[in-house]
């Protein structure tokens, strides 16, 4: 009859007691009887165990969860100790096991007792590789230097997840090496980098940030050989344009780095190397799940390198891109680059009213991410890996957010999909807790992803988090080469999805998704097609920068045309009209005569052309809402909203009476039909869609008749 709290306490201390002189075995009996009758002896055992945990009655829930987390790590390390065959590794596991068990007994935090603490050598491997890039490649153009940095990032990530060989294995391979020094670094690596990957109770460090040249020298030769061998084995899986990069440039990069690693006079390992140089550190990004093996991680990094290099909006145009035919009216790139050099950091550009609702919706969220206030992680449940406590807690948090924000969805259904290994969730983390997310399922073979749930907790809404979430999801799918989203949106979510680029015009063929996605009653199917050349998370910054460029160009143009011309006096002399281009100064402003359509001077010929066009429009399948004037009984309040109504019947009567003496009059009336429809009817209505389709058809016919330029 123990409470959950008492059971948790017993579970914590049965781990500690079972390895001491205490004879109690806790509530977890090793050899339970076939039928569990409650005997006095068992009762006494439980009571004895409860005596150990009376001091936990007033402990906070957070502290209880921390102790339970340490217990899980203790049991896992106990298993590792019994399974490990290498003596050195076994000794480290056992030391960490005793450390964690002691932390449970003393209710303290695990503190590794060592003479040295991280970092163990300066400069670190990460700093050394960064210095190497600056030292050898700083003279290269921007694009080539960026490629080198991508290769360096790939190499550093490999080191962070590289499995070091045991000291005994190394002694067999390199008998004359510094065995004591390597064993010390191997022990540090296990304690601070490797074991913390699956024991959350221990602080974890990146290998490249706490170790330096010594460790890199001990692993570089073997690592370089295996990396190049893996590259050759996986070359058929690489895109053709990337094979040269991986099979030619990466080996050269490693060869040049090897010289600096083993050279006794290389300047890149000096702590004051290029102390005042700019260029920044090479960013290292790691996933929030246990790392795959070296081969799988190598393929993942190749994929990141392949996709990520396609989208560099700030890079100058290549020679081939400069050869493309320019559109009339384009601004010279030299002028654009000159103006861009005068623009400050986009984040510091003051917001203007022009398109501000669209260009800065996610600005606050993006700034919070940059400051580390919020984080985004793609997580999911797994049947193949050891459960990660942090990820499981986040999944529970996501289930709570979706349940509260989507009350019409059954909680059991939400739980089943969030924890389904086939589904993933892009989670939004703030101050260590989940405040929103997007649950989705990918169908790579069908070329689309279904968005199942999308929500942000109510007290964190209207901060741009929803837009920034969707932008991160778009970039994640571009990296995985899936360029279509599908989702069923209810009436409350349609507005949000429209702002994120979704529409009811589905680009995915119906045969691709029928039978794959779930149908929801009362919801609308919406789709979104992704553009792989758009960096979505920085899109609003680019828009803001473009606006600032246009503003600067306008200011420059205004400075060039400040000359004041005298007023026109020809009208006093009896002239009724003059060509616009003859006004002094008009051409200096950049004005050019608009392309003119062929205005038919023969009235009969004009009448014949307009009659043919009108007949085609009236015969179109989407013309039915516009055939006659709108009746007041069918559309209450229509004539209070629409001041100048128009319909195809009225236009036919005007055409017969020879009202349309120019094509512009005819086009103005036709355009009024479409404008009135869109003003009165909502975008999701059938009338609105008919107006859009008929408008496209009308302008096609006008162009075919030669009345406007194509």
Coordinates of C-alpha atoms in Angstrom, one line a residue, residues 15-422:
X15 CA 20.0 0.9 -5.9
X16 CA 22.3 2.3 -3.3
X17 CA 21.5 -0.3 -0.6
X18 CA 21.8 -3.3 -2.9
X19 CA 25.5 -2.6 -3.2
X20 CA 26.2 -1.9 0.5
X21 CA 26.1 -4.1 3.6
X22 CA 22.3 -3.5 4.0
X23 CA 20.3 -6.7 3.5
X24 CA 17.1 -5.2 2.2
X25 CA 16.5 -5.7 -1.5
X26 CA 13.8 -3.0 -1.9
X27 CA 10.4 -3.4 -3.4
X28 CA 12.0 -4.9 -6.5
X29 CA 12.4 -8.6 -5.6
X30 CA 15.0 -10.6 -7.6
X31 CA 13.1 -13.9 -7.4
X32 CA 9.4 -13.1 -6.9
X33 CA 7.1 -16.1 -6.0
X34 CA 4.7 -17.5 -8.6
X35 CA 1.8 -16.0 -6.7
X36 CA 2.4 -12.8 -4.8
X37 CA 0.7 -13.3 -1.4
X38 CA 1.8 -10.6 1.0
X39 CA 3.7 -12.3 3.9
X40 CA 4.9 -10.7 7.1
X41 CA 8.5 -11.1 5.9
X42 CA 7.9 -9.1 2.7
X43 CA 6.1 -6.5 4.8
X44 CA 9.0 -6.2 7.1
X45 CA 11.4 -5.9 4.1
X46 CA 9.4 -3.0 2.7
X47 CA 9.2 -1.4 6.1
X48 CA 12.9 -1.7 6.6
X49 CA 13.5 -0.1 3.3
X50 CA 11.1 2.8 4.0
X51 CA 13.3 3.5 7.1
X52 CA 16.0 4.5 4.6
X53 CA 14.0 7.1 2.8
X54 CA 12.1 9.1 5.5
X55 CA 14.3 12.1 4.8
X56 CA 13.0 12.3 1.2
X57 CA 9.4 13.1 2.3
X58 CA 9.9 16.9 1.9
X59 CA 12.2 16.8 -1.1
X60 CA 10.9 18.8 -4.1
X61 CA 9.6 17.1 -7.2
X62 CA 12.5 18.5 -9.3
X63 CA 15.1 17.1 -6.9
X64 CA 13.2 13.7 -6.9
X65 CA 13.3 13.6 -10.7
X66 CA 17.1 14.4 -10.6
X67 CA 17.7 11.6 -8.2
X68 CA 15.7 9.2 -10.4
X69 CA 17.7 10.3 -13.4
X70 CA 20.9 9.4 -11.6
X71 CA 19.4 6.0 -10.6
X72 CA 18.8 5.2 -14.3
X73 CA 22.4 6.1 -15.1
X74 CA 23.7 4.0 -12.3
X75 CA 21.8 0.9 -13.5
X76 CA 23.0 1.5 -17.0
X77 CA 26.7 1.9 -15.9
X78 CA 26.3 -1.3 -13.8
X79 CA 25.3 -3.1 -17.0
X80 CA 28.3 -1.6 -18.9
X81 CA 30.7 -2.7 -16.2
X82 CA 29.6 -6.3 -16.5
X83 CA 29.5 -6.3 -20.3
X84 CA 32.8 -4.4 -20.9
X85 CA 35.8 -6.6 -21.7
X86 CA 38.5 -3.9 -21.9
X87 CA 40.2 -3.5 -18.4
X88 CA 40.9 0.2 -18.7
X89 CA 37.3 1.1 -19.9
X90 CA 35.8 -1.2 -17.3
X91 CA 37.8 0.6 -14.6
X92 CA 36.4 4.0 -15.7
X93 CA 32.9 2.7 -15.9
X94 CA 33.2 1.4 -12.4
X95 CA 34.6 4.6 -11.0
X96 CA 31.8 6.6 -12.6
X97 CA 29.3 4.0 -11.2
X98 CA 30.6 4.6 -7.7
X99 CA 30.6 8.3 -8.1
X100 CA 26.9 8.4 -9.1
X101 CA 25.9 6.0 -6.4
X102 CA 27.7 8.2 -3.8
X103 CA 25.7 11.2 -5.3
X104 CA 22.5 9.4 -4.5
X105 CA 23.4 8.6 -0.9
X106 CA 24.7 12.2 -0.3
X107 CA 21.9 13.8 -2.4
X108 CA 24.6 15.9 -4.2
X109 CA 25.6 16.6 -7.7
X110 CA 28.1 14.3 -9.4
X111 CA 31.6 16.0 -9.3
X112 CA 34.5 14.2 -11.0
X113 CA 37.4 14.2 -8.7
X114 CA 40.4 14.9 -10.9
X115 CA 43.5 17.0 -10.7
X116 CA 42.7 18.7 -14.0
X117 CA 39.4 20.0 -15.3
X118 CA 38.4 20.9 -18.9
X119 CA 39.9 22.3 -21.0
X120 CA 43.0 20.1 -20.8
X121 CA 45.0 21.8 -23.5
X122 CA 45.0 25.2 -25.2
X123 CA 44.4 26.1 -28.0
X124 CA 41.7 23.5 -28.4
X125 CA 41.3 21.4 -31.5
X126 CA 38.4 23.6 -32.7
X127 CA 40.5 26.8 -32.3
X128 CA 43.5 25.1 -34.0
X129 CA 41.4 24.1 -37.0
X130 CA 39.9 27.6 -37.2
X131 CA 43.4 29.1 -37.1
X132 CA 44.4 26.6 -39.9
X133 CA 41.6 27.9 -42.1
X134 CA 42.6 31.5 -41.4
X135 CA 46.3 30.7 -41.9
X136 CA 46.0 28.8 -45.2
X137 CA 42.8 30.0 -46.9
X138 CA 42.1 33.6 -45.8
X139 CA 43.2 34.9 -49.3
X140 CA 40.6 32.9 -51.2
X141 CA 37.4 34.5 -52.5
X142 CA 34.3 34.3 -50.3
X143 CA 32.7 31.3 -52.0
X144 CA 35.9 29.1 -52.0
X145 CA 36.6 30.1 -48.4
X146 CA 33.1 29.1 -47.4
X147 CA 33.6 25.7 -48.9
X148 CA 36.8 25.2 -46.9
X149 CA 34.9 26.2 -43.7
X150 CA 32.2 23.6 -44.5
X151 CA 34.9 20.9 -44.9
X152 CA 36.5 22.0 -41.6
X153 CA 33.1 21.9 -39.9
X154 CA 32.5 18.3 -41.2
X155 CA 36.0 17.3 -39.9
X156 CA 35.3 18.8 -36.4
X157 CA 31.9 17.0 -36.2
X158 CA 33.6 13.8 -37.0
X159 CA 36.1 14.2 -34.1
X160 CA 33.2 15.0 -31.7
X161 CA 31.6 11.7 -32.4
X162 CA 34.7 9.6 -33.0
X163 CA 35.1 6.4 -31.0
X164 CA 38.7 6.4 -29.6
X165 CA 40.5 3.1 -29.6
X166 CA 41.3 1.7 -26.2
X167 CA 44.8 2.0 -24.7
X168 CA 45.4 -1.7 -25.1
X169 CA 44.4 -1.6 -28.8
X170 CA 46.7 1.4 -29.3
X171 CA 49.7 -0.3 -27.6
X172 CA 49.3 -3.2 -30.1
X173 CA 49.2 -0.8 -33.1
X174 CA 51.8 1.7 -31.9
X175 CA 54.0 0.0 -29.3
X176 CA 56.5 2.9 -29.0
X177 CA 53.9 5.7 -28.4
X178 CA 53.4 7.6 -25.2
X179 CA 51.1 5.0 -23.6
X180 CA 50.6 6.9 -20.3
X181 CA 49.7 10.1 -22.0
X182 CA 47.2 8.5 -24.3
X183 CA 45.6 6.5 -21.4
X184 CA 45.1 9.8 -19.5
X185 CA 43.4 11.4 -22.4
X186 CA 41.4 8.3 -23.1
X187 CA 40.1 8.3 -19.5
X188 CA 39.3 12.1 -19.7
X189 CA 37.5 11.5 -23.0
X190 CA 35.4 8.7 -21.5
X191 CA 34.5 10.7 -18.4
X192 CA 33.7 14.1 -20.1
X193 CA 32.7 13.3 -23.6
X194 CA 31.7 9.7 -24.3
X195 CA 29.8 8.4 -21.2
X196 CA 27.8 11.7 -20.7
X197 CA 26.2 11.0 -24.1
X198 CA 24.1 8.3 -22.5
X199 CA 24.3 9.5 -18.8
X200 CA 22.6 12.8 -18.5
X201 CA 23.6 13.2 -14.9
X202 CA 27.2 13.9 -15.9
X203 CA 28.3 17.2 -17.6
X204 CA 29.1 16.7 -21.2
X205 CA 31.8 18.5 -23.3
X206 CA 32.7 18.5 -27.0
X207 CA 35.9 16.7 -27.7
X208 CA 37.1 19.5 -30.0
X209 CA 36.6 22.1 -27.3
X210 CA 38.4 20.5 -24.3
X211 CA 41.3 18.6 -26.0
X212 CA 44.1 20.1 -28.1
X213 CA 46.9 19.1 -30.4
X214 CA 48.0 16.1 -28.3
X215 CA 44.8 14.1 -28.7
X216 CA 44.4 15.2 -32.3
X217 CA 47.9 13.8 -33.1
X218 CA 47.0 10.5 -31.6
X219 CA 43.9 10.0 -33.7
X220 CA 44.5 11.9 -36.9
X221 CA 46.3 9.2 -38.9
X222 CA 43.7 6.5 -38.3
X223 CA 40.8 8.9 -38.6
X224 CA 42.1 10.4 -41.9
X225 CA 42.5 6.9 -43.4
X226 CA 39.0 5.8 -42.4
X227 CA 37.3 9.0 -43.5
X228 CA 38.8 8.8 -47.0
X229 CA 38.0 5.1 -47.2
X230 CA 34.4 5.8 -46.3
X231 CA 34.3 8.6 -48.9
X232 CA 35.4 6.2 -51.6
X233 CA 32.9 3.6 -50.6
X234 CA 30.0 6.0 -50.6
X235 CA 31.0 7.9 -53.7
X236 CA 28.1 6.5 -55.7
X237 CA 25.6 8.0 -53.3
X238 CA 27.0 11.5 -53.8
X239 CA 25.6 13.9 -56.4
X240 CA 27.9 14.2 -59.4
X241 CA 28.7 17.8 -58.7
X242 CA 29.9 17.0 -55.2
X243 CA 32.1 14.0 -56.0
X244 CA 35.1 16.3 -56.9
X245 CA 34.6 18.3 -53.7
X246 CA 34.6 15.2 -51.4
X247 CA 37.0 12.9 -53.3
X248 CA 39.5 15.6 -54.4
X249 CA 39.3 18.7 -52.2
X250 CA 38.6 17.0 -48.9
X251 CA 41.8 14.7 -49.2
X252 CA 43.8 17.8 -50.0
X253 CA 42.3 19.6 -47.0
X254 CA 43.3 16.7 -44.7
X255 CA 46.8 16.5 -46.2
X256 CA 47.4 20.2 -45.6
X257 CA 46.0 19.9 -42.0
X258 CA 48.1 16.9 -41.3
X259 CA 51.3 18.9 -42.0
X260 CA 50.3 21.5 -39.5
X261 CA 49.2 18.9 -36.9
X262 CA 52.6 17.1 -36.9
X263 CA 54.8 20.1 -37.6
X264 CA 56.8 21.3 -34.6
X265 CA 56.8 24.9 -35.8
X266 CA 53.2 25.4 -37.0
X267 CA 51.9 28.8 -35.9
X268 CA 48.2 27.6 -35.7
X269 CA 48.8 26.1 -32.3
X270 CA 50.0 29.4 -30.8
X271 CA 47.5 30.8 -28.2
X272 CA 48.0 34.4 -29.6
X273 CA 47.7 33.3 -33.3
X274 CA 46.0 36.1 -35.3
X275 CA 44.5 37.5 -32.0
X276 CA 43.1 40.5 -33.8
X277 CA 41.9 38.7 -37.0
X278 CA 38.2 38.7 -37.9
X279 CA 36.4 35.8 -39.4
X280 CA 34.8 34.2 -36.4
X281 CA 34.8 30.6 -35.3
X282 CA 33.6 27.7 -37.3
X283 CA 30.1 26.9 -36.1
X284 CA 29.6 23.4 -34.8
X285 CA 26.0 22.1 -34.6
X286 CA 25.1 18.8 -32.9
X287 CA 21.8 17.0 -32.8
X288 CA 19.9 16.3 -29.6
X289 CA 19.8 12.5 -30.1
X290 CA 22.5 9.9 -29.6
X291 CA 25.0 9.9 -32.4
X292 CA 24.9 7.3 -35.2
X293 CA 28.0 5.3 -36.0
X294 CA 30.9 6.9 -37.9
X295 CA 29.7 5.7 -41.4
X296 CA 26.2 7.0 -41.0
X297 CA 27.4 10.3 -39.5
X298 CA 29.7 10.7 -42.4
X299 CA 26.8 10.4 -44.9
X300 CA 24.8 12.8 -42.8
X301 CA 27.5 15.4 -43.0
X302 CA 27.9 14.9 -46.7
X303 CA 24.2 15.6 -47.1
X304 CA 24.4 18.8 -45.0
X305 CA 27.4 19.9 -47.1
X306 CA 25.6 19.1 -50.3
X307 CA 22.4 20.9 -49.5
X308 CA 23.7 23.7 -47.4
X309 CA 26.0 25.0 -50.1
X310 CA 23.2 25.6 -52.5
X311 CA 21.8 28.5 -50.6
X312 CA 24.2 31.3 -49.8
X313 CA 22.2 34.5 -50.5
X314 CA 25.0 36.8 -49.5
X315 CA 27.6 35.4 -52.0
X316 CA 28.5 37.3 -55.1
X317 CA 27.3 36.0 -58.5
X318 CA 29.5 33.6 -60.3
X319 CA 30.8 34.2 -63.8
X320 CA 28.1 32.0 -65.4
X321 CA 25.4 33.7 -63.5
X322 CA 26.7 37.1 -64.7
X323 CA 26.3 35.9 -68.3
X324 CA 22.6 35.4 -68.0
X325 CA 20.6 37.9 -70.1
X326 CA 19.5 40.8 -68.1
X327 CA 15.9 41.9 -67.9
X328 CA 15.2 45.4 -69.2
X329 CA 15.1 47.7 -66.3
X330 CA 17.5 45.6 -64.1
X331 CA 19.8 47.6 -61.9
X332 CA 23.5 47.0 -62.5
X333 CA 25.1 44.6 -60.0
X334 CA 28.0 47.0 -59.5
X335 CA 25.5 49.6 -58.2
X336 CA 23.8 47.1 -56.0
X337 CA 27.1 46.0 -54.4
X338 CA 28.1 49.6 -53.9
X339 CA 24.8 50.3 -52.1
X340 CA 25.0 47.1 -50.0
X341 CA 28.4 48.2 -48.7
X342 CA 26.7 51.2 -47.1
X343 CA 24.0 49.2 -45.4
X344 CA 24.4 48.2 -41.8
X345 CA 23.6 44.9 -40.2
X346 CA 20.0 43.9 -41.3
X347 CA 19.1 43.3 -37.6
X348 CA 19.9 47.0 -36.9
X349 CA 17.8 48.4 -39.8
X350 CA 14.8 50.2 -38.5
X351 CA 11.5 48.7 -39.5
X352 CA 9.4 50.6 -42.0
X353 CA 5.7 50.4 -42.7
X354 CA 6.2 48.9 -46.2
X355 CA 5.3 45.2 -46.0
X356 CA 6.2 45.2 -42.3
X357 CA 3.4 42.8 -41.3
X358 CA 5.0 40.2 -43.7
X359 CA 8.7 40.9 -43.5
X360 CA 9.1 41.1 -39.7
X361 CA 6.5 38.6 -38.3
X362 CA 9.2 36.3 -36.9
X363 CA 11.8 39.0 -36.1
X364 CA 11.3 38.8 -32.3
X365 CA 11.5 35.0 -32.4
X366 CA 14.6 35.1 -34.5
X367 CA 16.4 37.5 -32.2
X368 CA 15.5 35.3 -29.2
X369 CA 16.9 32.3 -30.9
X370 CA 20.1 34.2 -31.7
X371 CA 20.4 35.2 -27.9
X372 CA 19.8 31.6 -26.9
X373 CA 16.4 32.2 -25.2
X374 CA 14.7 29.7 -27.4
X375 CA 15.9 26.5 -29.2
X376 CA 14.5 24.3 -31.9
X377 CA 15.0 20.5 -32.0
X378 CA 13.6 17.8 -34.3
X379 CA 12.8 14.9 -31.9
X380 CA 10.9 11.7 -31.9
X381 CA 10.4 8.4 -30.1
X382 CA 12.6 5.4 -31.1
X383 CA 12.5 1.7 -30.7
X384 CA 16.1 1.1 -31.7
X385 CA 17.9 3.4 -29.3
X386 CA 18.2 3.7 -25.5
X387 CA 15.4 6.1 -24.3
X388 CA 16.8 9.6 -23.8
X389 CA 15.2 11.1 -20.7
X390 CA 15.3 14.7 -21.9
X391 CA 13.7 13.8 -25.2
X392 CA 11.0 11.8 -23.5
X393 CA 10.2 14.7 -21.2
X394 CA 10.0 17.0 -24.2
X395 CA 7.6 14.6 -25.9
X396 CA 5.4 14.6 -22.8
X397 CA 5.5 18.4 -22.9
X398 CA 4.5 18.4 -26.5
X399 CA 1.6 16.1 -25.8
X400 CA 0.4 18.5 -23.1
X401 CA 0.7 21.6 -25.4
X402 CA -1.2 19.9 -28.3
X403 CA -3.9 18.6 -25.9
X404 CA -4.5 22.1 -24.4
X405 CA -4.4 24.0 -27.7
X406 CA -6.3 21.4 -29.7
X407 CA -9.2 20.5 -27.4
X408 CA -11.3 18.9 -30.1
X409 CA -8.6 16.3 -30.7
X410 CA -8.8 13.2 -28.4
X411 CA -5.9 13.1 -26.0
X412 CA -5.3 9.4 -26.7
X413 CA -5.0 10.1 -30.4
X414 CA -2.5 13.0 -29.8
X415 CA -0.4 10.8 -27.5
X416 CA -0.3 7.9 -30.0
X417 CA 1.0 10.1 -32.8
X418 CA 3.4 12.1 -30.7
X419 CA 5.1 8.9 -29.4
X420 CA 4.7 7.0 -32.7
X421 CA 8.3 6.3 -34.0
X422 CA 7.1 7.1 -37.6

